[in-house]
PDB file of N, CA and C in Angstrom:
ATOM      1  N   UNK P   1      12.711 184.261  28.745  1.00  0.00           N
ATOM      2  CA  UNK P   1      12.395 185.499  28.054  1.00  0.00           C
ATOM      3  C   UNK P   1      10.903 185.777  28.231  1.00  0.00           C
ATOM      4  N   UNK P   2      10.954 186.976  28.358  1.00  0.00           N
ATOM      5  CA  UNK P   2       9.281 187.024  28.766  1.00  0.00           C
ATOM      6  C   UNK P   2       8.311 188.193  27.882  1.00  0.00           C
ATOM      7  N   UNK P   3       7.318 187.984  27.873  1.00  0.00           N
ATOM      8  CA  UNK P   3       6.583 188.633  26.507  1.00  0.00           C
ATOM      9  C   UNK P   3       5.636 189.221  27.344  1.00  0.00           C
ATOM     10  N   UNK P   4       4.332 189.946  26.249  1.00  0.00           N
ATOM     11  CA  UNK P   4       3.232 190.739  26.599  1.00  0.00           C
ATOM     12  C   UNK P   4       2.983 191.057  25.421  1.00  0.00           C
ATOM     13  N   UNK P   5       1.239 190.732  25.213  1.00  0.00           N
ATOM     14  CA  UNK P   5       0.884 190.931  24.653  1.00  0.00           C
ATOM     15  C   UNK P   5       0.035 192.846  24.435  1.00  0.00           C
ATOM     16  N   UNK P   6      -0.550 192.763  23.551  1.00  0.00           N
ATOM     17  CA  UNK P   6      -1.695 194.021  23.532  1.00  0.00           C
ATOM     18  C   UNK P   6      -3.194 193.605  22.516  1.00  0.00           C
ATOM     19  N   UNK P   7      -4.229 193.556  23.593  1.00  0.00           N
ATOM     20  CA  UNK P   7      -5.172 193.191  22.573  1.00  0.00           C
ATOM     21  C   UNK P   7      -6.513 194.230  22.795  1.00  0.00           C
ATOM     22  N   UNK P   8      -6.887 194.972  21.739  1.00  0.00           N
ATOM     23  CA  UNK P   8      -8.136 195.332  21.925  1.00  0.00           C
ATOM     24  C   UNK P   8      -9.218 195.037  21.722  1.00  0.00           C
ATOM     25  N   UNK P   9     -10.058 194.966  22.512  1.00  0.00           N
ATOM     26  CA  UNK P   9     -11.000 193.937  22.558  1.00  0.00           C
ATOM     27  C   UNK P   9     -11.961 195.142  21.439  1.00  0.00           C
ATOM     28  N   UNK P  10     -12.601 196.277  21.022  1.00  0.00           N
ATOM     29  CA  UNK P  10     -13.040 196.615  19.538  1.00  0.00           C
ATOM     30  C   UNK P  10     -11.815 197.338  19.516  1.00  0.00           C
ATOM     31  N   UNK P  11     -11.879 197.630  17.912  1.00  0.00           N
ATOM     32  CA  UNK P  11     -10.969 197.888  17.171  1.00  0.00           C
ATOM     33  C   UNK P  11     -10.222 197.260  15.928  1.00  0.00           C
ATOM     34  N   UNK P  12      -9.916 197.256  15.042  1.00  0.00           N
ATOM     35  CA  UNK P  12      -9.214 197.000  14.190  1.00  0.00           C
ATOM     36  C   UNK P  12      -7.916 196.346  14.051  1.00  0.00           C
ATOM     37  N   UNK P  13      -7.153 196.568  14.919  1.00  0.00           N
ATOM     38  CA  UNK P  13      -5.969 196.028  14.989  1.00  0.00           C
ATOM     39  C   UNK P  13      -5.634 195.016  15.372  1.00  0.00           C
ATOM     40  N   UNK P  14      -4.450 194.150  15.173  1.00  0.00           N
ATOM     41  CA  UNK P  14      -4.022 192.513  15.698  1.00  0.00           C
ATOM     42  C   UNK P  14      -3.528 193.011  16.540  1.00  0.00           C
ATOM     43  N   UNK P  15      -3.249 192.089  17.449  1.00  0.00           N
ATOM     44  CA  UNK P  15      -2.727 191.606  18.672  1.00  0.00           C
ATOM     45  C   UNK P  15      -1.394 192.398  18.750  1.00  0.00           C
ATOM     46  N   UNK P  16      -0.646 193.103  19.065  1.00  0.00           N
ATOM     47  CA  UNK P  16       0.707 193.327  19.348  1.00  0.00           C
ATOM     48  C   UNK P  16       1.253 192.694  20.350  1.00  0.00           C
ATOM     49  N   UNK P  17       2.561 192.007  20.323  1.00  0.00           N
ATOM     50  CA  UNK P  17       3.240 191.326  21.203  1.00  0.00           C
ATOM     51  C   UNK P  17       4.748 191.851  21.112  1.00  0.00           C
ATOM     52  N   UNK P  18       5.034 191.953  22.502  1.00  0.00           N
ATOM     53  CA  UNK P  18       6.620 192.291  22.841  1.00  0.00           C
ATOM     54  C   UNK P  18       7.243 191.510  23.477  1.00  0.00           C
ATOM     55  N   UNK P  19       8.814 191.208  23.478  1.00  0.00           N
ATOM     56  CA  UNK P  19       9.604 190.463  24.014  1.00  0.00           C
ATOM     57  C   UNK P  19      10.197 191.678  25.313  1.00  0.00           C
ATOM     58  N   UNK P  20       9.915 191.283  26.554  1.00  0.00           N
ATOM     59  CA  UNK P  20      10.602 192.528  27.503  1.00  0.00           C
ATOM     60  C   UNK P  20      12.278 191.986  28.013  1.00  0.00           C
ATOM     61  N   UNK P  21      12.828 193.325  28.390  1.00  0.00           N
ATOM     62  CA  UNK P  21      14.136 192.878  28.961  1.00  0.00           C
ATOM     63  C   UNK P  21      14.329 191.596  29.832  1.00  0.00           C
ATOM     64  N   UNK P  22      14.750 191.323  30.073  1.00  0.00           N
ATOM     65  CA  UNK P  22      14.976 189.964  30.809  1.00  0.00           C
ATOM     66  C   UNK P  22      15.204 190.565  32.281  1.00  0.00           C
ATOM     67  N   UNK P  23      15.223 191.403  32.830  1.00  0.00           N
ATOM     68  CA  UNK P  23      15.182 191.396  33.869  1.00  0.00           C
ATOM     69  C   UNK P  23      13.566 191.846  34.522  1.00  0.00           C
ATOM     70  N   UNK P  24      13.159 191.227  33.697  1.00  0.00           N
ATOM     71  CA  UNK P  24      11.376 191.582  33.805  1.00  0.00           C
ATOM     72  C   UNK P  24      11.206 189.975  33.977  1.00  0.00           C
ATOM     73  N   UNK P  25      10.632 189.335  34.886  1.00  0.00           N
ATOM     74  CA  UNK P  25      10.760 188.301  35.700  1.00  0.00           C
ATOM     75  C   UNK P  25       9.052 187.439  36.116  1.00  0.00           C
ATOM     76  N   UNK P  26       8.682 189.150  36.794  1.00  0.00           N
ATOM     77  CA  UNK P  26       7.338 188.149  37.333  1.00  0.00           C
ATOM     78  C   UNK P  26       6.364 189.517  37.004  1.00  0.00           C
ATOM     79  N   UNK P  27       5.436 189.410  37.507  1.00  0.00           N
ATOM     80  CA  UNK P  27       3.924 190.014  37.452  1.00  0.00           C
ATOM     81  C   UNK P  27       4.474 191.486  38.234  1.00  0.00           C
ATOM     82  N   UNK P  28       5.005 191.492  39.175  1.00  0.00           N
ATOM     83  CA  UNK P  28       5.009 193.366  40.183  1.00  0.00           C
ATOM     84  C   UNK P  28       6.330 193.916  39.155  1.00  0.00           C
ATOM     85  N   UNK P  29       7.293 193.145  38.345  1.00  0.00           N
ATOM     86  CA  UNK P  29       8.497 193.596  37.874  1.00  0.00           C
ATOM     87  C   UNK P  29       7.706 194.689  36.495  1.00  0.00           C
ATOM     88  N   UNK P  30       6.562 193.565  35.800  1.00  0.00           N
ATOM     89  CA  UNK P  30       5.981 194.100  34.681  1.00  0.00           C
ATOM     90  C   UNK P  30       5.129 195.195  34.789  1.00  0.00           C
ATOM     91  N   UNK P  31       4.530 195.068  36.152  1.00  0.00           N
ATOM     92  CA  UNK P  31       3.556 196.111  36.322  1.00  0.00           C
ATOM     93  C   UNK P  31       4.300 197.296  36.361  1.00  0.00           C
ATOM     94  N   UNK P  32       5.133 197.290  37.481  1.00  0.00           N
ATOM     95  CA  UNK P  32       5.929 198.382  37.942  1.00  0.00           C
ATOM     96  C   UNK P  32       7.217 199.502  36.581  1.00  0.00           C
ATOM     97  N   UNK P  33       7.108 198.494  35.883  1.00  0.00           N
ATOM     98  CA  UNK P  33       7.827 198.574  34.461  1.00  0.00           C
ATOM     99  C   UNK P  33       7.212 199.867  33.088  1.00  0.00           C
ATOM    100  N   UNK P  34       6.006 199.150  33.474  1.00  0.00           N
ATOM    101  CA  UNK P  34       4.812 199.485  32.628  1.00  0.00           C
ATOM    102  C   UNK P  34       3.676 200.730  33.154  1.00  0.00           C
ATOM    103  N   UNK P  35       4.172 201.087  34.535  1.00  0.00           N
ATOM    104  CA  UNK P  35       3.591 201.952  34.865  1.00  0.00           C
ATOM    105  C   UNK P  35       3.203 203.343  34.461  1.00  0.00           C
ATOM    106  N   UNK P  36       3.538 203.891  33.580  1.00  0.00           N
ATOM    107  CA  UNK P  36       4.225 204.949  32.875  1.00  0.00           C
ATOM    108  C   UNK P  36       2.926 205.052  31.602  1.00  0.00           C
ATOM    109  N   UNK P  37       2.949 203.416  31.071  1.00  0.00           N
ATOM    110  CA  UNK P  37       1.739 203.078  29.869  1.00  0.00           C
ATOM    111  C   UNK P  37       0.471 203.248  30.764  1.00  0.00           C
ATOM    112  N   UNK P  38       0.186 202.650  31.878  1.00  0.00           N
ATOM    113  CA  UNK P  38      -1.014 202.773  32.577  1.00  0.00           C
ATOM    114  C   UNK P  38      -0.924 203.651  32.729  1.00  0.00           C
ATOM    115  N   UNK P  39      -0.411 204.928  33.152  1.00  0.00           N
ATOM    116  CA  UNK P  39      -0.946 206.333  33.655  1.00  0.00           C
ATOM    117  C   UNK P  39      -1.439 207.267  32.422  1.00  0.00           C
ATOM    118  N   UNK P  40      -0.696 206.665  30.803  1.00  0.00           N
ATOM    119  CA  UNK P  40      -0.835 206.892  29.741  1.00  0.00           C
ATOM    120  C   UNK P  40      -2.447 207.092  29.439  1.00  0.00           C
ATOM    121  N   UNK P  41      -2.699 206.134  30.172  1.00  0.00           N
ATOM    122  CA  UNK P  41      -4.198 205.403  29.278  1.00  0.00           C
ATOM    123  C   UNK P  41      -5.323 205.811  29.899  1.00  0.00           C
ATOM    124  N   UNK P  42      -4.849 206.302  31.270  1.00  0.00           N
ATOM    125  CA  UNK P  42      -5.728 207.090  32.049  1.00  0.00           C
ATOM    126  C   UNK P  42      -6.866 208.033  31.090  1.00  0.00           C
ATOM    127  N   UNK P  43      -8.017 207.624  31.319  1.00  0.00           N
ATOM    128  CA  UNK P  43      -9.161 208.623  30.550  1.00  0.00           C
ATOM    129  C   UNK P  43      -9.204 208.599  29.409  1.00  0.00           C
ATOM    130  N   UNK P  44      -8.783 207.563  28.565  1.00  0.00           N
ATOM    131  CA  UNK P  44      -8.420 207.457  27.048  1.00  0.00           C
ATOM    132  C   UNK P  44      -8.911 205.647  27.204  1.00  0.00           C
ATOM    133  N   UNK P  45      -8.644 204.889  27.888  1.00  0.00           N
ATOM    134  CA  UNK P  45      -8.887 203.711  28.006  1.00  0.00           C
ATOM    135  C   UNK P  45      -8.899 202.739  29.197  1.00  0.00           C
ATOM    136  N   UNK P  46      -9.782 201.991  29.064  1.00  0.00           N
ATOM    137  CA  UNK P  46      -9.551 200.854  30.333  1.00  0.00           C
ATOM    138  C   UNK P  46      -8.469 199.640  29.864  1.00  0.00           C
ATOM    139  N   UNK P  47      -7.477 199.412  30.862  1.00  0.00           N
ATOM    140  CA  UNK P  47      -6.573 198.543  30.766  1.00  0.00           C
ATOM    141  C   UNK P  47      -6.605 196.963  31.548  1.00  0.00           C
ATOM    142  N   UNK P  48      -7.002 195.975  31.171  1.00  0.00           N
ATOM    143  CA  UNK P  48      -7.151 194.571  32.162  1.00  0.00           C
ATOM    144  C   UNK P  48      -5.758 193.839  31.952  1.00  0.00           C
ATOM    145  N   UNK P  49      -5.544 193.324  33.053  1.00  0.00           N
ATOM    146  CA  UNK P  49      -3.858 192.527  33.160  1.00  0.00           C
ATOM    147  C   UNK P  49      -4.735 191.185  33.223  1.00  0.00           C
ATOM    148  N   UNK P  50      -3.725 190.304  32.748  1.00  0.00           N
ATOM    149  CA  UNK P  50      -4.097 188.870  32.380  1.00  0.00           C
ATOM    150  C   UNK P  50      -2.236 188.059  32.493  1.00  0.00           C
ATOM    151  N   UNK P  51      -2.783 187.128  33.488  1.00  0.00           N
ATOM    152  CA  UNK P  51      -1.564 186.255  33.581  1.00  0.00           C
ATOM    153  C   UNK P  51      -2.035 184.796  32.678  1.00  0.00           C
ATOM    154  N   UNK P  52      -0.908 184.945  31.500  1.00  0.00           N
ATOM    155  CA  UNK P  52      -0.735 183.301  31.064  1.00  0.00           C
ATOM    156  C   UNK P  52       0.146 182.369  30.829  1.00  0.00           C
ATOM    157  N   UNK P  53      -0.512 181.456  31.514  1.00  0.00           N
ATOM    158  CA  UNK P  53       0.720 180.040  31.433  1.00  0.00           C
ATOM    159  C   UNK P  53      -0.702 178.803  31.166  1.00  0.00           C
ATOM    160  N   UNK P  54       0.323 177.780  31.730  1.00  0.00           N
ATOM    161  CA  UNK P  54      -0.277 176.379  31.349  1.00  0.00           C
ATOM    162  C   UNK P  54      -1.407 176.029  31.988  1.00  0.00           C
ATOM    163  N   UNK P  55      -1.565 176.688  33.053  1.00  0.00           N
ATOM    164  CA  UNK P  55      -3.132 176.404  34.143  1.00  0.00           C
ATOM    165  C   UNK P  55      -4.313 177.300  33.367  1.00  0.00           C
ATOM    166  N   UNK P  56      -3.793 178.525  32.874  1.00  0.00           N
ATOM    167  CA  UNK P  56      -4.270 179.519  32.399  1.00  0.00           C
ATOM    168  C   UNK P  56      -4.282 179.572  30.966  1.00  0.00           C
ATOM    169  N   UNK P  57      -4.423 178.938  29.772  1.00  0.00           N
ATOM    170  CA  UNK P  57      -4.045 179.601  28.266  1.00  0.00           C
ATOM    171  C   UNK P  57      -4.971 180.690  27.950  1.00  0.00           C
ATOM    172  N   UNK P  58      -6.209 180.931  28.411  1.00  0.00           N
ATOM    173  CA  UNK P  58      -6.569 182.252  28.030  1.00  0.00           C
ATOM    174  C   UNK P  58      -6.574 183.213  28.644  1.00  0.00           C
ATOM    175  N   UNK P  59      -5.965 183.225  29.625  1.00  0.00           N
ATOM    176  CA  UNK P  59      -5.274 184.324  30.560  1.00  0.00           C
ATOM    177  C   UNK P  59      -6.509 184.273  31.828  1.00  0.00           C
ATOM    178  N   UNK P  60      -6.265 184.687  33.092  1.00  0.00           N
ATOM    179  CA  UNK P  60      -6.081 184.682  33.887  1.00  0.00           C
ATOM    180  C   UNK P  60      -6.112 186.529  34.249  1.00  0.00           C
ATOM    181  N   UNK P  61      -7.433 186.923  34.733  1.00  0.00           N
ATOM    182  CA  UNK P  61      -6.952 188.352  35.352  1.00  0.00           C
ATOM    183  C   UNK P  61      -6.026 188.439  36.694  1.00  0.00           C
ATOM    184  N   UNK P  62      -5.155 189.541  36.809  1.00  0.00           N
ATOM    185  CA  UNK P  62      -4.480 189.494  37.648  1.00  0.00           C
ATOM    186  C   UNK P  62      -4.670 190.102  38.919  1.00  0.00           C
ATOM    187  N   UNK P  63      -4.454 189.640  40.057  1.00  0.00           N
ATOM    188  CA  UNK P  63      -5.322 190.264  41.030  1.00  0.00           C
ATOM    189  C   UNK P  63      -3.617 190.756  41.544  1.00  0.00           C
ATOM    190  N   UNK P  64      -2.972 191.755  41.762  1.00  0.00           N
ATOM    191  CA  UNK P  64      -1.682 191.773  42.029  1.00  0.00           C
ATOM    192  C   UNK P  64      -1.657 191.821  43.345  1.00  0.00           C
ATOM    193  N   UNK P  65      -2.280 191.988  44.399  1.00  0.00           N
ATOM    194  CA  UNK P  65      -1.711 191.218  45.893  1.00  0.00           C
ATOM    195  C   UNK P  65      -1.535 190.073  45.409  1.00  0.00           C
ATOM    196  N   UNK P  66      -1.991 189.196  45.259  1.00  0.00           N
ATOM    197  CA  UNK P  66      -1.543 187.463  44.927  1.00  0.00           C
ATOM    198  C   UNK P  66      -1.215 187.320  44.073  1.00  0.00           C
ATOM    199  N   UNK P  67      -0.982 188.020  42.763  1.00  0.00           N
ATOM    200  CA  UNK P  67      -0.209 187.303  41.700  1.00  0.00           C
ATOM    201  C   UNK P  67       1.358 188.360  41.605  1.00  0.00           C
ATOM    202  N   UNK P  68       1.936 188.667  42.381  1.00  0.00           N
ATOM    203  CA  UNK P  68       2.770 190.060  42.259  1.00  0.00           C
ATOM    204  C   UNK P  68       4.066 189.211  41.917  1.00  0.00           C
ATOM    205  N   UNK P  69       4.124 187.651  42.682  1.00  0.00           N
ATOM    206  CA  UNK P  69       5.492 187.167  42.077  1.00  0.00           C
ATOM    207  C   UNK P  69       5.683 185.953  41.321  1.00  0.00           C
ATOM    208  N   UNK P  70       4.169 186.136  40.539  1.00  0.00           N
ATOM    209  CA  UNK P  70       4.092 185.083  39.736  1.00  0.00           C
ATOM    210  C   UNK P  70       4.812 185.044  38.291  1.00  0.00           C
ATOM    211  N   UNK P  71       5.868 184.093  38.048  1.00  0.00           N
ATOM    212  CA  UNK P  71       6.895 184.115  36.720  1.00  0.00           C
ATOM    213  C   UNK P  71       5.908 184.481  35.827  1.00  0.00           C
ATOM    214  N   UNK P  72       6.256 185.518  34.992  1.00  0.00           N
ATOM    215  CA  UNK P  72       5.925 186.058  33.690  1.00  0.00           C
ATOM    216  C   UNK P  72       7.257 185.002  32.387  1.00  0.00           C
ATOM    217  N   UNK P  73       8.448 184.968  33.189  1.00  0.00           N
ATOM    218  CA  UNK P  73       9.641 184.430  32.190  1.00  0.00           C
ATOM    219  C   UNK P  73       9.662 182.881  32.131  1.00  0.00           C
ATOM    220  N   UNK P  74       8.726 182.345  32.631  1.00  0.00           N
ATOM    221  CA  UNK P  74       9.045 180.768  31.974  1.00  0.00           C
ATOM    222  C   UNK P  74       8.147 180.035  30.983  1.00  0.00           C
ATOM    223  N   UNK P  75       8.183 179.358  30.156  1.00  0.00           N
ATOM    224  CA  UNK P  75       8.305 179.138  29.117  1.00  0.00           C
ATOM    225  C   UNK P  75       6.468 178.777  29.381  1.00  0.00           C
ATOM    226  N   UNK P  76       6.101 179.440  27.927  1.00  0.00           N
ATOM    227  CA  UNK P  76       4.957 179.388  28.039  1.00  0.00           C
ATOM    228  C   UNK P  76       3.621 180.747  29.073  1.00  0.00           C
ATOM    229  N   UNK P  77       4.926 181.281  29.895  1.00  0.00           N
ATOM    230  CA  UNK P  77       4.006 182.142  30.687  1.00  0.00           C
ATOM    231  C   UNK P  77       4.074 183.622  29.670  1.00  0.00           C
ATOM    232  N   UNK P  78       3.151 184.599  30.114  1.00  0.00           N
ATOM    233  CA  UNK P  78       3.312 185.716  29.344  1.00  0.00           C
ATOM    234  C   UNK P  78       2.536 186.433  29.929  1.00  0.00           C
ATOM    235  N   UNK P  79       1.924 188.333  29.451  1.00  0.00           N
ATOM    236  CA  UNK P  79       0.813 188.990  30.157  1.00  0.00           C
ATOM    237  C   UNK P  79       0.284 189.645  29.152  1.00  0.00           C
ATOM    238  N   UNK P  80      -1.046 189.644  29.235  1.00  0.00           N
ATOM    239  CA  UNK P  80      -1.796 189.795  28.172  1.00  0.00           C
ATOM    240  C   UNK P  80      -2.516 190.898  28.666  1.00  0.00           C
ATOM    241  N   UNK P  81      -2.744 192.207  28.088  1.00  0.00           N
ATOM    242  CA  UNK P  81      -2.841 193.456  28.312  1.00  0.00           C
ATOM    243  C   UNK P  81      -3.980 193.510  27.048  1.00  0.00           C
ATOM    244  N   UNK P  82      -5.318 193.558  28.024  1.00  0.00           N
ATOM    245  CA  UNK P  82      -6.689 193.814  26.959  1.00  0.00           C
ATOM    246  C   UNK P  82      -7.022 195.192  27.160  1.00  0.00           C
ATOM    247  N   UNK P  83      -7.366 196.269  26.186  1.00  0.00           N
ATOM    248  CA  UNK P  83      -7.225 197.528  26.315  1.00  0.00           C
ATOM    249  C   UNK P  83      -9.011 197.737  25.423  1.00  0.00           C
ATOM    250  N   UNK P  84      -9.959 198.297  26.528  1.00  0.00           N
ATOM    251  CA  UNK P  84     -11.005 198.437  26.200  1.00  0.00           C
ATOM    252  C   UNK P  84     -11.511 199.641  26.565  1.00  0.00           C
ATOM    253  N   UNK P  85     -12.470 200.053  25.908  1.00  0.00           N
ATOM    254  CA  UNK P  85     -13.305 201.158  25.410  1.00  0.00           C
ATOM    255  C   UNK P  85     -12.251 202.456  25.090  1.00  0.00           C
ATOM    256  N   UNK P  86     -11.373 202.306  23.703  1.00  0.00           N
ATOM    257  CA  UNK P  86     -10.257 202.834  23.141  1.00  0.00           C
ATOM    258  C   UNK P  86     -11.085 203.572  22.030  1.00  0.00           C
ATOM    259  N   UNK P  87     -10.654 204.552  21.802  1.00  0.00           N
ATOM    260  CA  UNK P  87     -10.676 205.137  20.157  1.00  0.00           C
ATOM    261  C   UNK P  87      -9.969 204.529  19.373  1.00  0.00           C
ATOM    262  N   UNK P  88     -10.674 204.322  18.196  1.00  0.00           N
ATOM    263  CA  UNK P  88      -9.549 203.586  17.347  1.00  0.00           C
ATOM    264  C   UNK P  88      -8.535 204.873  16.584  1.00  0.00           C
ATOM    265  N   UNK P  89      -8.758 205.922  16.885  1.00  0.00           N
ATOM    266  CA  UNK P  89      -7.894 206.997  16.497  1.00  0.00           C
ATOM    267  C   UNK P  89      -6.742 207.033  17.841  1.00  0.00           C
ATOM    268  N   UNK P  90      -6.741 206.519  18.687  1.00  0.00           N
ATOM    269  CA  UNK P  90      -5.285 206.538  19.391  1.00  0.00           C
ATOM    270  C   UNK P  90      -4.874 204.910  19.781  1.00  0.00           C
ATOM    271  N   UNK P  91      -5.295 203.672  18.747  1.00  0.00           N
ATOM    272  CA  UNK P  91      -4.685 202.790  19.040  1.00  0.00           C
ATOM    273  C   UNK P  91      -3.301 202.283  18.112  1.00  0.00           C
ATOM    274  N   UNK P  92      -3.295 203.156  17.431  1.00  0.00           N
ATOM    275  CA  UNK P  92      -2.075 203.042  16.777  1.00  0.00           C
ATOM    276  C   UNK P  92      -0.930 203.952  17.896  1.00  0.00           C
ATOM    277  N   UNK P  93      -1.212 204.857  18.546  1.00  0.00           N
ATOM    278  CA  UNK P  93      -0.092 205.755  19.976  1.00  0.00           C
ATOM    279  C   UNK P  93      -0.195 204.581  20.508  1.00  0.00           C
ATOM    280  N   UNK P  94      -1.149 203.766  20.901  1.00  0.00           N
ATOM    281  CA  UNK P  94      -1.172 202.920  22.475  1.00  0.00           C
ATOM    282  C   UNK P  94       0.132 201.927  21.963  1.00  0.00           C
ATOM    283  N   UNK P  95       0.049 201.154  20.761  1.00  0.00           N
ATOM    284  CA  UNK P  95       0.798 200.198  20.261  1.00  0.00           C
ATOM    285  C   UNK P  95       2.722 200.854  20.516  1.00  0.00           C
ATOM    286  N   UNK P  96       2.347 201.821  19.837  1.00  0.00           N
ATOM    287  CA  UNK P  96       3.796 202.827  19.183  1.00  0.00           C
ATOM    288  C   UNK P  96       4.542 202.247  20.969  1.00  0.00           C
ATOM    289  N   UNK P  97       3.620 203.014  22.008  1.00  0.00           N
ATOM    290  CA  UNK P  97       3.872 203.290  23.277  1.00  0.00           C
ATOM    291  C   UNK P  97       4.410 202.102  24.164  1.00  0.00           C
ATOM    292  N   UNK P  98       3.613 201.340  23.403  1.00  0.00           N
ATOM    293  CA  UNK P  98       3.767 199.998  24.462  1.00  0.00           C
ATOM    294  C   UNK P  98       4.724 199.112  23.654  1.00  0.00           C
ATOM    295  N   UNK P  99       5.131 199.293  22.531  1.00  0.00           N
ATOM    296  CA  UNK P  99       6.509 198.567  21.744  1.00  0.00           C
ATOM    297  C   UNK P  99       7.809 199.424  22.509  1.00  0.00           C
ATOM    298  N   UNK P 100       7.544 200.414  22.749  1.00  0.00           N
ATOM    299  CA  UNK P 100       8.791 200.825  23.611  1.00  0.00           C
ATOM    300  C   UNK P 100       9.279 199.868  25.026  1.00  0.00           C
ATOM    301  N   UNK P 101       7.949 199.770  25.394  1.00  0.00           N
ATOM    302  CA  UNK P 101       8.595 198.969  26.472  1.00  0.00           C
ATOM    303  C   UNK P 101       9.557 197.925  26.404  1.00  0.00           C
ATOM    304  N   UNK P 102       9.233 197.378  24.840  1.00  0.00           N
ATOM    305  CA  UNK P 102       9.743 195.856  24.363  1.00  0.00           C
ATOM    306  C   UNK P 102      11.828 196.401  24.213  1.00  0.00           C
ATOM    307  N   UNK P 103      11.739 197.493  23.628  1.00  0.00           N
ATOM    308  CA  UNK P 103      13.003 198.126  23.439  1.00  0.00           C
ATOM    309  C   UNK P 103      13.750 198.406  24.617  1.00  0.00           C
ATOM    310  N   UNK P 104      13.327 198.874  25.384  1.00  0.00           N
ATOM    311  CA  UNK P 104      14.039 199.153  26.964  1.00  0.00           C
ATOM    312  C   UNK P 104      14.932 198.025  27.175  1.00  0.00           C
ATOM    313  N   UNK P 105      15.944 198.258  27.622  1.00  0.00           N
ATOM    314  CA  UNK P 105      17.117 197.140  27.958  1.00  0.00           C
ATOM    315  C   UNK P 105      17.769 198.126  29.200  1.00  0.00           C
TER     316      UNK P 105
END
């Protein structure tokens, strides 16, 4: 089962974390998934991808030529989505937005 986080680096808010469909697998499945939130954020915020597992616990930026089929779904791995220079007046949309993804089946 594979997760993702949301963290803004200022701002007010905790961490949001989602559980994604299971057919969300590796790093190009999530990106490509999530594409929709990145085009979202366009001019409203900067978005950094972070791969984590056991080599990595504080994540790992993702360089996606080389990390494109790296497991997001095994135990312990996850992607950690740091969302910087945000208004804190649209980080409650960014959250709303990006819990959808968690719902998609």
């Amino acid at each position: 089962m594979a997760t993702a986080s949301l963290h803004f680096s200022e701002g007010t808010l905790d961490p949001t974390t989602i559980t994604l469909p299971d057919d969300i697998t590796n790093v190009k499945k999530f990106m490509d998934t999530i594409s929709d939130f990145v085009d979202s954020a366009k001019g409203q915020a900067t978005l950094k991808f972070y791969i984590v597992n056991k080599e990595n616990p504080d994540g790992r930026l993702i360089d996606l030529d080389v990390d494109k089929d790296e497991p997001i779904n095994e135990e312990g791995s996850s992607v950690k989505v740091v969302v910087e220079n945000v208004t804190s007046d649209i980080e409650a949309a960014f959250i709303g937005e990006f819990e959808a993804y968690g719902q998609e089946k």
